[in-house]
PDB file of C-alpha atoms in Angstrom:
ATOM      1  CA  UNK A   1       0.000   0.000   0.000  1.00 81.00           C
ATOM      2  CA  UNK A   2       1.248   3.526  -0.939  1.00 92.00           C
ATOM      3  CA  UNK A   3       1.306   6.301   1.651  1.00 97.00           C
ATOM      4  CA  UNK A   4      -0.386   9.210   1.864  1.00 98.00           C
ATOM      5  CA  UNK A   5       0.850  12.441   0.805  1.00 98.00           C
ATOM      6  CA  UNK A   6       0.899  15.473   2.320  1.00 98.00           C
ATOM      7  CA  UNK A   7       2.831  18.788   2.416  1.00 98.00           C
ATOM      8  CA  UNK A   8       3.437  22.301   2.490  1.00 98.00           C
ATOM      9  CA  UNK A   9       2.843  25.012   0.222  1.00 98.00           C
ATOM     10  CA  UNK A  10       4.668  28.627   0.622  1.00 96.00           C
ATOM     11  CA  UNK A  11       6.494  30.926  -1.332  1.00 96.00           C
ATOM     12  CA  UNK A  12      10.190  30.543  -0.572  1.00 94.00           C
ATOM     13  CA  UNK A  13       9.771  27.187   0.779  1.00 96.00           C
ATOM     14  CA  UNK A  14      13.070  25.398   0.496  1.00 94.00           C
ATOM     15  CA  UNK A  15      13.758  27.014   4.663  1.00 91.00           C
ATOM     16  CA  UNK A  16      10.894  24.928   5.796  1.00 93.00           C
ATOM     17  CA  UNK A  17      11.548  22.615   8.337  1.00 94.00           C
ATOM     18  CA  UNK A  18       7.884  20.811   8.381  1.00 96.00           C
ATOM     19  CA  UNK A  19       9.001  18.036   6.123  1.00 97.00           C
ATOM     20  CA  UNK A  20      11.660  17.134   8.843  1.00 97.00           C
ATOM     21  CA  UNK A  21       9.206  17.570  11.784  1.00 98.00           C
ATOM     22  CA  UNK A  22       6.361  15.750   9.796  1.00 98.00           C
ATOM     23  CA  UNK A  23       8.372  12.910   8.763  1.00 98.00           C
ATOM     24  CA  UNK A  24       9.734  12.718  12.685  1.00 98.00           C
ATOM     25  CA  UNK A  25       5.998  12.274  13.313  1.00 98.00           C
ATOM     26  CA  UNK A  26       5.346   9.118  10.778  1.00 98.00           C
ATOM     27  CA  UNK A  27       8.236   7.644  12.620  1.00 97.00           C
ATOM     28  CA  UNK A  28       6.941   7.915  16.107  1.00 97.00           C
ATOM     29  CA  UNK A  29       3.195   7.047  15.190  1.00 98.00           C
ATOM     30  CA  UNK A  30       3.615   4.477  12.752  1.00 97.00           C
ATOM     31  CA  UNK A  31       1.653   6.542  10.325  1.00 98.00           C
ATOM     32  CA  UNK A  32       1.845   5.771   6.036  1.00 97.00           C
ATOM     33  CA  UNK A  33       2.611   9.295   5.553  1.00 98.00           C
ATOM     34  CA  UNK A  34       5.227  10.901   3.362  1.00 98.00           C
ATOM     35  CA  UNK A  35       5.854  14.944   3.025  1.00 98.00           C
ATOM     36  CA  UNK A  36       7.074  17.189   0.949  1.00 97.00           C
ATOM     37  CA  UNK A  37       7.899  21.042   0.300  1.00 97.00           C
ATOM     38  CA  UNK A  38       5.998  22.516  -2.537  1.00 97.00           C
ATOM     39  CA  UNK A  39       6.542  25.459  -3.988  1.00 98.00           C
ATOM     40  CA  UNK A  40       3.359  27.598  -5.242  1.00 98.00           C
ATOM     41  CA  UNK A  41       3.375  30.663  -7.709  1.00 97.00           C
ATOM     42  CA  UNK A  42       2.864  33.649  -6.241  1.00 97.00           C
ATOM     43  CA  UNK A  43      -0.500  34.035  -8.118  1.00 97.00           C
ATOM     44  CA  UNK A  44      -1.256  30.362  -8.521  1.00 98.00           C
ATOM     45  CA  UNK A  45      -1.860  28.824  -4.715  1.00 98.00           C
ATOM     46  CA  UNK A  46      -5.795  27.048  -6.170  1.00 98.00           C
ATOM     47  CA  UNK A  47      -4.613  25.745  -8.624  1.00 98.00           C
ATOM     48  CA  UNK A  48      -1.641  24.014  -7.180  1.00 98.00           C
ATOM     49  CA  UNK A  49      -3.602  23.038  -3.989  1.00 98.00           C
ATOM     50  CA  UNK A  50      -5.883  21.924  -6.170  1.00 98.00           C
ATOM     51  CA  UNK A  51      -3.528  19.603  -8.704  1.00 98.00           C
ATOM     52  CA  UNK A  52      -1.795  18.403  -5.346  1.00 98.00           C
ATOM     53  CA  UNK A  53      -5.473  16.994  -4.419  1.00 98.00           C
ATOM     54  CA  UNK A  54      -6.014  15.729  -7.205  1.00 97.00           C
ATOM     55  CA  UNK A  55      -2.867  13.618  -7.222  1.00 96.00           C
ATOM     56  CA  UNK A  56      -3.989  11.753  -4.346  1.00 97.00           C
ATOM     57  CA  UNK A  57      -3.092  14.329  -1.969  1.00 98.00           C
ATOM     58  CA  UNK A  58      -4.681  13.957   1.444  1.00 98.00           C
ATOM     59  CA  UNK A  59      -3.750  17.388   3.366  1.00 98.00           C
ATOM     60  CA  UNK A  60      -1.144  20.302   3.325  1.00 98.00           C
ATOM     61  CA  UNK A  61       0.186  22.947   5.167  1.00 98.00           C
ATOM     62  CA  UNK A  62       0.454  26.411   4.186  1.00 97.00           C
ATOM     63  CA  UNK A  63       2.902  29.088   5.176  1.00 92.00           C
ATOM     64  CA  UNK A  64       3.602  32.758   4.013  1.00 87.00           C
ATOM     65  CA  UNK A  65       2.348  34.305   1.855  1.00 91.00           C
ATOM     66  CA  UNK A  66      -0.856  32.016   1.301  1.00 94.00           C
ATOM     67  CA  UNK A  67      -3.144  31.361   4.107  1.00 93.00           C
ATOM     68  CA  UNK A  68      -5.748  33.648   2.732  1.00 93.00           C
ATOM     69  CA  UNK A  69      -5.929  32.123   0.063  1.00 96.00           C
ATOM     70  CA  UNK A  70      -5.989  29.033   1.503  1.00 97.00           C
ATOM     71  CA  UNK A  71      -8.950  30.193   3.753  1.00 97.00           C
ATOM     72  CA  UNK A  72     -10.474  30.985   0.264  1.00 97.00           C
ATOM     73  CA  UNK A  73      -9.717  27.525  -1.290  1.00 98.00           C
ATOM     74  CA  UNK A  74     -11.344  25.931   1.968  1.00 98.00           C
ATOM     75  CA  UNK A  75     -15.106  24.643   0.952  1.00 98.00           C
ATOM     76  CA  UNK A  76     -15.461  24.333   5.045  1.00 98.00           C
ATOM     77  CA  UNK A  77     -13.841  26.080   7.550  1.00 98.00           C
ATOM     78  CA  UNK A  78     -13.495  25.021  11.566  1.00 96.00           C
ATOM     79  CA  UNK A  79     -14.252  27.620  14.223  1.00 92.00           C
ATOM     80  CA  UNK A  80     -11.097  28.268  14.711  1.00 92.00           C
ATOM     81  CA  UNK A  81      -9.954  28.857  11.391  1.00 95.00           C
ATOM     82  CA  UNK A  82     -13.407  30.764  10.618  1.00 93.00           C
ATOM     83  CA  UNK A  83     -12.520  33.345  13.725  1.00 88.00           C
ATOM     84  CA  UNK A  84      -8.603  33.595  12.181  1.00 90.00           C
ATOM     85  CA  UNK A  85     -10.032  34.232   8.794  1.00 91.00           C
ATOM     86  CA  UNK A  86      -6.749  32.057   7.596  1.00 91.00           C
ATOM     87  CA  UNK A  87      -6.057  29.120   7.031  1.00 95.00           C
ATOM     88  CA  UNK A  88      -2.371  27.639   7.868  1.00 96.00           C
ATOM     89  CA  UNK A  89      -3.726  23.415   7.522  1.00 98.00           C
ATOM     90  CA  UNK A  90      -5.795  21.781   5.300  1.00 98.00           C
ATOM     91  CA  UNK A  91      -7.392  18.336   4.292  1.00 98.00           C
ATOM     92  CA  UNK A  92      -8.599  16.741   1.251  1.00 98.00           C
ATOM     93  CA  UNK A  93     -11.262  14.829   1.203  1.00 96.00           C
ATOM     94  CA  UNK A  94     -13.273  13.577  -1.682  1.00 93.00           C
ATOM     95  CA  UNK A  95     -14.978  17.311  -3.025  1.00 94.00           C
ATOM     96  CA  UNK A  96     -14.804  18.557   0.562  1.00 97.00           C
ATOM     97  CA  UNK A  97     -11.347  21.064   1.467  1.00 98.00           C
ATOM     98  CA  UNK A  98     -11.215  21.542   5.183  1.00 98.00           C
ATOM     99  CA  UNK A  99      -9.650  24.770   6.227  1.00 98.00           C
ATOM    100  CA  UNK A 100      -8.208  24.697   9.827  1.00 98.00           C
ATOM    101  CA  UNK A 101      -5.847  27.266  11.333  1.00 97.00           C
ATOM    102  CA  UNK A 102      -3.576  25.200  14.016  1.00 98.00           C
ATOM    103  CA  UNK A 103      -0.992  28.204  14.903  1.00 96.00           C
ATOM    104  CA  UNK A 104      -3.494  29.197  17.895  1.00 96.00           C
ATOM    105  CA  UNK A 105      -3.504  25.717  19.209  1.00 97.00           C
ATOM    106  CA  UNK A 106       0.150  25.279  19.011  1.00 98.00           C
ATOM    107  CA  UNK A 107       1.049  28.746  20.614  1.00 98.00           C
ATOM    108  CA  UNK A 108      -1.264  27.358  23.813  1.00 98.00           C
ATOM    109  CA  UNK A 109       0.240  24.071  24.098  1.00 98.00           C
ATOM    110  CA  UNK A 110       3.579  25.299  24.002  1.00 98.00           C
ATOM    111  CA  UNK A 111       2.970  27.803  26.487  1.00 98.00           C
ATOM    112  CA  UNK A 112       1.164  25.797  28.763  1.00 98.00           C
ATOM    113  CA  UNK A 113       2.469  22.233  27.817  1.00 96.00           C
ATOM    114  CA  UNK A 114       5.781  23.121  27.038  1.00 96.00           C
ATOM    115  CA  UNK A 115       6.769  26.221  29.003  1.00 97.00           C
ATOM    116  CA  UNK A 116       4.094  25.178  32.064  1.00 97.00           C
ATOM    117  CA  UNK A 117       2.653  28.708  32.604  1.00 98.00           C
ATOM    118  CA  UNK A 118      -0.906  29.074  32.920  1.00 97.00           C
ATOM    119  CA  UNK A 119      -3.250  31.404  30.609  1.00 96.00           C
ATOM    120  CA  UNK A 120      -6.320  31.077  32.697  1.00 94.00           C
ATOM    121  CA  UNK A 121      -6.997  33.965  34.637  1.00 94.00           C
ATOM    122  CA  UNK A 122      -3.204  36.143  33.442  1.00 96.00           C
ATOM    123  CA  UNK A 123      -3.279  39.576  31.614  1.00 97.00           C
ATOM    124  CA  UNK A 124      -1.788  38.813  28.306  1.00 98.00           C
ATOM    125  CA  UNK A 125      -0.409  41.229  25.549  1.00 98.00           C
ATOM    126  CA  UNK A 126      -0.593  39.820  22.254  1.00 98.00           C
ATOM    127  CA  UNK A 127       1.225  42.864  20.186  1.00 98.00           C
ATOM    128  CA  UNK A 128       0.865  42.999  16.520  1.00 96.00           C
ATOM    129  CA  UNK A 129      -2.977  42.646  14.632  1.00 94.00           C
ATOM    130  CA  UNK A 130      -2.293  40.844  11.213  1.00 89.00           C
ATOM    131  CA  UNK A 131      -2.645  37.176  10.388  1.00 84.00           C
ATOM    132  CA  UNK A 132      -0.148  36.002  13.121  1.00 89.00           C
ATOM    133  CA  UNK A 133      -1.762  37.709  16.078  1.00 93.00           C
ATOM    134  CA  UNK A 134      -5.900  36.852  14.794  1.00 90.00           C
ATOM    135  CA  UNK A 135      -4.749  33.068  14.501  1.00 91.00           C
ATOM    136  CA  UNK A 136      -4.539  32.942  18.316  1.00 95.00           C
ATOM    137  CA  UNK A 137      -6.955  35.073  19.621  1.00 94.00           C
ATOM    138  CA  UNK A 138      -9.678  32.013  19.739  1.00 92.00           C
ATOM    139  CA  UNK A 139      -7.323  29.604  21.414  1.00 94.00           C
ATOM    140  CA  UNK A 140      -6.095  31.949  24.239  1.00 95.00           C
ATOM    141  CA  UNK A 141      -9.817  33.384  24.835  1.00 92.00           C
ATOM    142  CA  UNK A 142     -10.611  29.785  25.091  1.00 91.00           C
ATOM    143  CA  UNK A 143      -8.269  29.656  28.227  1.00 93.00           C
ATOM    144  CA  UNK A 144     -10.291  31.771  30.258  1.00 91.00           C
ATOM    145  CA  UNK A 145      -7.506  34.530  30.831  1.00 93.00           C
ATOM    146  CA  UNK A 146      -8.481  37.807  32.717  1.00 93.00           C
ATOM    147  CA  UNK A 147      -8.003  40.167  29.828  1.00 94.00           C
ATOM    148  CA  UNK A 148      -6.229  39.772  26.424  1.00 95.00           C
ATOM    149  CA  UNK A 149      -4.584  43.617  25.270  1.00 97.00           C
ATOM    150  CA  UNK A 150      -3.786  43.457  21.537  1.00 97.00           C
ATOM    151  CA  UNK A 151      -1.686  46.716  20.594  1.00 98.00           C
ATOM    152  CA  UNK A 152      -1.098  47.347  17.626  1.00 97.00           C
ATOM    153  CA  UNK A 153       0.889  50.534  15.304  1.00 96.00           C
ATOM    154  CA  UNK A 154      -2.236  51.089  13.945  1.00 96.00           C
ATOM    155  CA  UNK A 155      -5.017  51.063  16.592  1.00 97.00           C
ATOM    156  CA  UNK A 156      -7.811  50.990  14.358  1.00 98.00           C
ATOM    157  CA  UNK A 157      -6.524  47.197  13.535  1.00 96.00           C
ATOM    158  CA  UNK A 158      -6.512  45.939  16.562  1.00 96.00           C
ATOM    159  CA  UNK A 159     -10.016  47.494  17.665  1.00 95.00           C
ATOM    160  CA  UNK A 160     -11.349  46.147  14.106  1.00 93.00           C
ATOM    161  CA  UNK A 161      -9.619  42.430  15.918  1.00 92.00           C
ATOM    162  CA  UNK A 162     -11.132  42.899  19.619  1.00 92.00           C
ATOM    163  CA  UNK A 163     -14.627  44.150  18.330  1.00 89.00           C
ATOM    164  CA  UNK A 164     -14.618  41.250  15.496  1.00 86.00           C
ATOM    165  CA  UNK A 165     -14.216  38.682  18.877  1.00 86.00           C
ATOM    166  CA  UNK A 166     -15.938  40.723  20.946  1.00 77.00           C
ATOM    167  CA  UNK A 167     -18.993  39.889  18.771  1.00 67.00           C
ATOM    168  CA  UNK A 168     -18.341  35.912  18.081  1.00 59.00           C
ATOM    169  CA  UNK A 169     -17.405  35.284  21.660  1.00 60.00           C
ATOM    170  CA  UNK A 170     -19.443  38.060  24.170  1.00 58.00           C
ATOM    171  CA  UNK A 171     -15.715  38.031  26.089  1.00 51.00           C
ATOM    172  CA  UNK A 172     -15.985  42.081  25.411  1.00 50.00           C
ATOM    173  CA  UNK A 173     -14.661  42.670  29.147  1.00 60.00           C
ATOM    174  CA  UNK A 174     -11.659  40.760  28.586  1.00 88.00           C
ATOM    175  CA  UNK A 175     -10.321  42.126  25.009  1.00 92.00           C
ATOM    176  CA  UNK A 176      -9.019  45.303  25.229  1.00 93.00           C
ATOM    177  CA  UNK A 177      -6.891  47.586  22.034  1.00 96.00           C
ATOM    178  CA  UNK A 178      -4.303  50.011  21.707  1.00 97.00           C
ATOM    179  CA  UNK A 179      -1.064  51.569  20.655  1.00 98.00           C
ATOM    180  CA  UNK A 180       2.094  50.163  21.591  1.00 97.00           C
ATOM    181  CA  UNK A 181       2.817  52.557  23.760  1.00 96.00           C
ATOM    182  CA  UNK A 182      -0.434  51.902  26.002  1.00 96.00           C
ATOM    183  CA  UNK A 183      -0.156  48.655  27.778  1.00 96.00           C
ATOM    184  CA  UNK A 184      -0.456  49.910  31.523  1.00 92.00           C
ATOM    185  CA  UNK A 185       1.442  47.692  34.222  1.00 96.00           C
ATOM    186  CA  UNK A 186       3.218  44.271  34.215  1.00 98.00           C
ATOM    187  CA  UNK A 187       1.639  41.075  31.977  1.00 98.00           C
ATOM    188  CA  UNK A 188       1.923  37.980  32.972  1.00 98.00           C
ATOM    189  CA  UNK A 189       2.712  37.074  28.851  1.00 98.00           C
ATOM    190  CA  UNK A 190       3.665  39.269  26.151  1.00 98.00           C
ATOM    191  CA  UNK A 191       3.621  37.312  22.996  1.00 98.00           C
ATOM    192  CA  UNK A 192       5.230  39.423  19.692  1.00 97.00           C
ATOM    193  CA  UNK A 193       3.062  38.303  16.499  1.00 96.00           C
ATOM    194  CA  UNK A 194       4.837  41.193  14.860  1.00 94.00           C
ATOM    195  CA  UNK A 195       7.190  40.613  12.053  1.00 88.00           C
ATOM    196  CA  UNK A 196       9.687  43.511  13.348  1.00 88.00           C
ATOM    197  CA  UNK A 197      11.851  40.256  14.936  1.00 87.00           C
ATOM    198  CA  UNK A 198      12.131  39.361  11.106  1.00 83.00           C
ATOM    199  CA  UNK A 199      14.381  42.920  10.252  1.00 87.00           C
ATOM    200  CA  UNK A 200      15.628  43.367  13.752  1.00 87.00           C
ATOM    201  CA  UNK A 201      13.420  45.451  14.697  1.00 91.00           C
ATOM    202  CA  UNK A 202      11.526  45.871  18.684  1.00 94.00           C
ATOM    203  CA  UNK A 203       7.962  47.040  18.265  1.00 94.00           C
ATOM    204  CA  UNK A 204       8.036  50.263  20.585  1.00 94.00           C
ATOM    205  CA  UNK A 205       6.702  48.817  23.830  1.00 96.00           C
ATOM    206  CA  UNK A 206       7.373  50.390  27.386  1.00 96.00           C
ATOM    207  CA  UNK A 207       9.716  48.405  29.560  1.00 97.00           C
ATOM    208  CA  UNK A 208       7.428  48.292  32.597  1.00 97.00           C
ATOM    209  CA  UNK A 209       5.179  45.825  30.763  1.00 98.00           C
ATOM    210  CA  UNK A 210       7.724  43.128  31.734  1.00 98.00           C
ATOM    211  CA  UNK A 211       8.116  41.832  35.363  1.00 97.00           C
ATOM    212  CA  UNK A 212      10.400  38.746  36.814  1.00 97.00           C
ATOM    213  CA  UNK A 213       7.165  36.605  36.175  1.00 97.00           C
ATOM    214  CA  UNK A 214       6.682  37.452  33.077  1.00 98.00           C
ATOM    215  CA  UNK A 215       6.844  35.122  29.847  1.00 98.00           C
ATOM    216  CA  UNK A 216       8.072  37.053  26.714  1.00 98.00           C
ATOM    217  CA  UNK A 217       7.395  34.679  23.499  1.00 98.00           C
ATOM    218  CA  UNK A 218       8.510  35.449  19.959  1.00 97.00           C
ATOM    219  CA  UNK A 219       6.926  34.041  17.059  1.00 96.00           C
ATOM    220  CA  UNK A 220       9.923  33.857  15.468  1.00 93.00           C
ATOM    221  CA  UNK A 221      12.787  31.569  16.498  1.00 92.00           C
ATOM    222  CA  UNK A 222      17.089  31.297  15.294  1.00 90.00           C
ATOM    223  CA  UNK A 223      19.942  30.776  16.483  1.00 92.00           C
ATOM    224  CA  UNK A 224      19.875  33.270  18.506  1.00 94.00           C
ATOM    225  CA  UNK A 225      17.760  35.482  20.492  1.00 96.00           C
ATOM    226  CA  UNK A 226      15.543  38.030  18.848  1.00 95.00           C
ATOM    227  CA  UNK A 227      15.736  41.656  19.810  1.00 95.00           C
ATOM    228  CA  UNK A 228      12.486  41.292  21.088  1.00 97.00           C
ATOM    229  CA  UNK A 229      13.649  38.484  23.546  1.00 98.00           C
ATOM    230  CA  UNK A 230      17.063  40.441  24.133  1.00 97.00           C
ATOM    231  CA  UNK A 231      14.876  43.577  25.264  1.00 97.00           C
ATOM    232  CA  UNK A 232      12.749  41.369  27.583  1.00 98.00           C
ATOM    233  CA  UNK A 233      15.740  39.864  29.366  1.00 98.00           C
ATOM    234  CA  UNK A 234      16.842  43.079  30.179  1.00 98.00           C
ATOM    235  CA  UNK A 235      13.792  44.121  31.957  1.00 98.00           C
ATOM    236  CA  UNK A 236      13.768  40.552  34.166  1.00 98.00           C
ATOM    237  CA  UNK A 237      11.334  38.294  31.909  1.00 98.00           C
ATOM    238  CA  UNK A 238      11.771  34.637  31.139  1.00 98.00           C
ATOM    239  CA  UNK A 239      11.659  33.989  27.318  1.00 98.00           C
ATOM    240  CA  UNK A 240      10.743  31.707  24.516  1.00 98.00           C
ATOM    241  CA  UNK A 241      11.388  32.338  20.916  1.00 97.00           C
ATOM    242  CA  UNK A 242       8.629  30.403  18.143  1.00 97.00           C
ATOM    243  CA  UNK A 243      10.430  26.921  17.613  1.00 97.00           C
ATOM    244  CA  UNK A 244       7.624  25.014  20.295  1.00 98.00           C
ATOM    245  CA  UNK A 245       5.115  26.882  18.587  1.00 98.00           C
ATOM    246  CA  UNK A 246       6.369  25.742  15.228  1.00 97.00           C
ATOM    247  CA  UNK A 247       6.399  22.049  16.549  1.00 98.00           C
ATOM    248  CA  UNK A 248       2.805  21.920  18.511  1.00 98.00           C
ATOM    249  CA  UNK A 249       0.875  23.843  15.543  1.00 98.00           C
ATOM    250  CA  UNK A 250       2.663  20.803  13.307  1.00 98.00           C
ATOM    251  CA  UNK A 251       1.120  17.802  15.761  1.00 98.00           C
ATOM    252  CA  UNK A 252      -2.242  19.593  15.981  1.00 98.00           C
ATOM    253  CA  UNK A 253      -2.124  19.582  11.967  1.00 98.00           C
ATOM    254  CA  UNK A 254      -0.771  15.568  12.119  1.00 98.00           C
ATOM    255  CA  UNK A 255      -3.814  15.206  14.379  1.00 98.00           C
ATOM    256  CA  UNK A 256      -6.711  16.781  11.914  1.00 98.00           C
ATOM    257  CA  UNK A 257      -5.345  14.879   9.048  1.00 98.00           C
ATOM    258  CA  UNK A 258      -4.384  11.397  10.863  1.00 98.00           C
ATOM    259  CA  UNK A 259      -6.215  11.268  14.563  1.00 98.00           C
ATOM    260  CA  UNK A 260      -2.542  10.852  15.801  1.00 98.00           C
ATOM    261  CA  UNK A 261      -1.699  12.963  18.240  1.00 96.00           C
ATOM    262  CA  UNK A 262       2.543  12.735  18.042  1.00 98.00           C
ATOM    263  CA  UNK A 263       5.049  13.606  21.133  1.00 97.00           C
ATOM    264  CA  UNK A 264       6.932  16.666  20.638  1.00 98.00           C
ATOM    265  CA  UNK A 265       9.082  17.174  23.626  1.00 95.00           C
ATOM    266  CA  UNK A 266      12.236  15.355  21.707  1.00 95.00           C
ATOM    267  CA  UNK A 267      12.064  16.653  18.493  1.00 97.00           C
ATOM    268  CA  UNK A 268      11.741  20.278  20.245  1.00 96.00           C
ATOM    269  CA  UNK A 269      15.347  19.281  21.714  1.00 95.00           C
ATOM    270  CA  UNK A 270      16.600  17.820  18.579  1.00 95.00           C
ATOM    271  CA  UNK A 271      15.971  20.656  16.847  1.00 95.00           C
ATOM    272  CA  UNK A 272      16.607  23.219  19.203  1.00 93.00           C
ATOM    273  CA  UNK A 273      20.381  21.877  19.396  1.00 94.00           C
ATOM    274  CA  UNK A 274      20.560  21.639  15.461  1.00 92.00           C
ATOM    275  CA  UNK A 275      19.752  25.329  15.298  1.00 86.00           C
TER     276      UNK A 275
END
């Protein structure tokens, strides 16, 4: 019997490290699964989902620049992905495309599973409003914290994000939005969904949001620590960069499409020391 084929379509794609991660998975599970990187034209995403499916593919993932149009491709969307309006996994299935968005889900596990800090009841900052930051909004609501504060350059994006939750969820009391300059007082997490990590930049946060209990995650991950995690250190918070994130949102997608759900701890370690 031939396995089933998945994989991930982005545009560059040859940095990707989800067919390593994804192949770790068929190891572990036992799963018929192979995975590769595919490469989509900038203006052609359908229509190379599309051939992929019709190859026999069962599911992919999608990275930059296309999970809009991926959320666009989807014929059915879950709640999660529906409230991210993007879509970062999906899954093939006869005429049916499910759109899912997994980053959410994998940004919780690794803070709670992997980093063992709690989100219910905590003031969190989410900074940044774009795709990164609206793909976890659900998830972290879901943990009951006392108030989520997305801040944002452009305040009008990150009301347009708190009122468009405010509405699907009636958690009003515990979204708030603002500039980056307007967080008042110490979070318990301040998670960057920016892309300023990306050009070495620090979105222009004040210092005093950061206390000696605070967790400072980047969504982005290297070799070495952002600026954004550099800045937090310096102010007394503990720090993560995006590498769990990029693990747990792969084994939440390895669940939709297989039922599996994989172990992650090791292959976090193995390839946080091949960084």
């Amino acid at each position: 019997m031939n396995p089933d084929q998945y994989c991930v379509f982005g545009n560059p794609i040859a940095h990707s490290k989800s067919p390593l991660i994804h192949a770790a998975f068929a190891l572990q599970t036992g799963e018929p699964i192979v995975y590769d990187r595919r490469l989509a034209p900038l203006d052609g995403f359908a229509l190379a989902a599309r051939t992929f499916a019709a190859e026999g593919g069962k599911g992919a993932n999608v990275t930059v620049p296309f999970k809009l149009d991926a959320c666009a491709l989807a014929t059915e969307l879950t709640p999660r992905a529906q409230a991210a309006g993007a879509v970062n996994t999906l899954r093939f299935d006869g005429d049916t495309i499910l759109g899912d968005n997994t980053d959410g889900a994998g940004l919780v596990a690794d803070i709670v599973r992997n980093a063992g800090v709690k989100v219910a009841g905590k003031r969190v900052l989410l900074l940044g409003a774009g795709g990164a930051a609206r793909g976890v909004v659900l998830p972290l609501l879901e943990q009951g914290p006392q108030e989520i504060f997305i801040a944002n350059r452009t305040v009008a994006t990150a009301e347009a994000l708190v009122a468009q939750f405010a509405d699907a969820l009636a958690h009003s009391g515990q979204l708030r939005a603002g500039g980056f300059a307007q967080p008042d007082g110490v979070f318990d997490i301040v998670i960057n969904a920016t892309s300023a990590s990306l050009a070495g930049d620090l979105p222009p946060v004040p210092p005093g949001i950061f206390g000696s209990h605070t967790l400072a995650l980047d969504m982005m991950y290297g070799a070495q620590p952002t600026v954004f995690m550099d800045f937090a250190v310096q102010h007394g918070a503990q720090v993560r960069d995006g590498l769990g994130m990029l693990v747990e949102q792969a084994a939440e997608a390895f669940y939709v499409w297989r039922g599996v759900r994989p172990q992650t701890q090791d292959l976090l370690a193995q390839l946080r020391s091949a960084l």
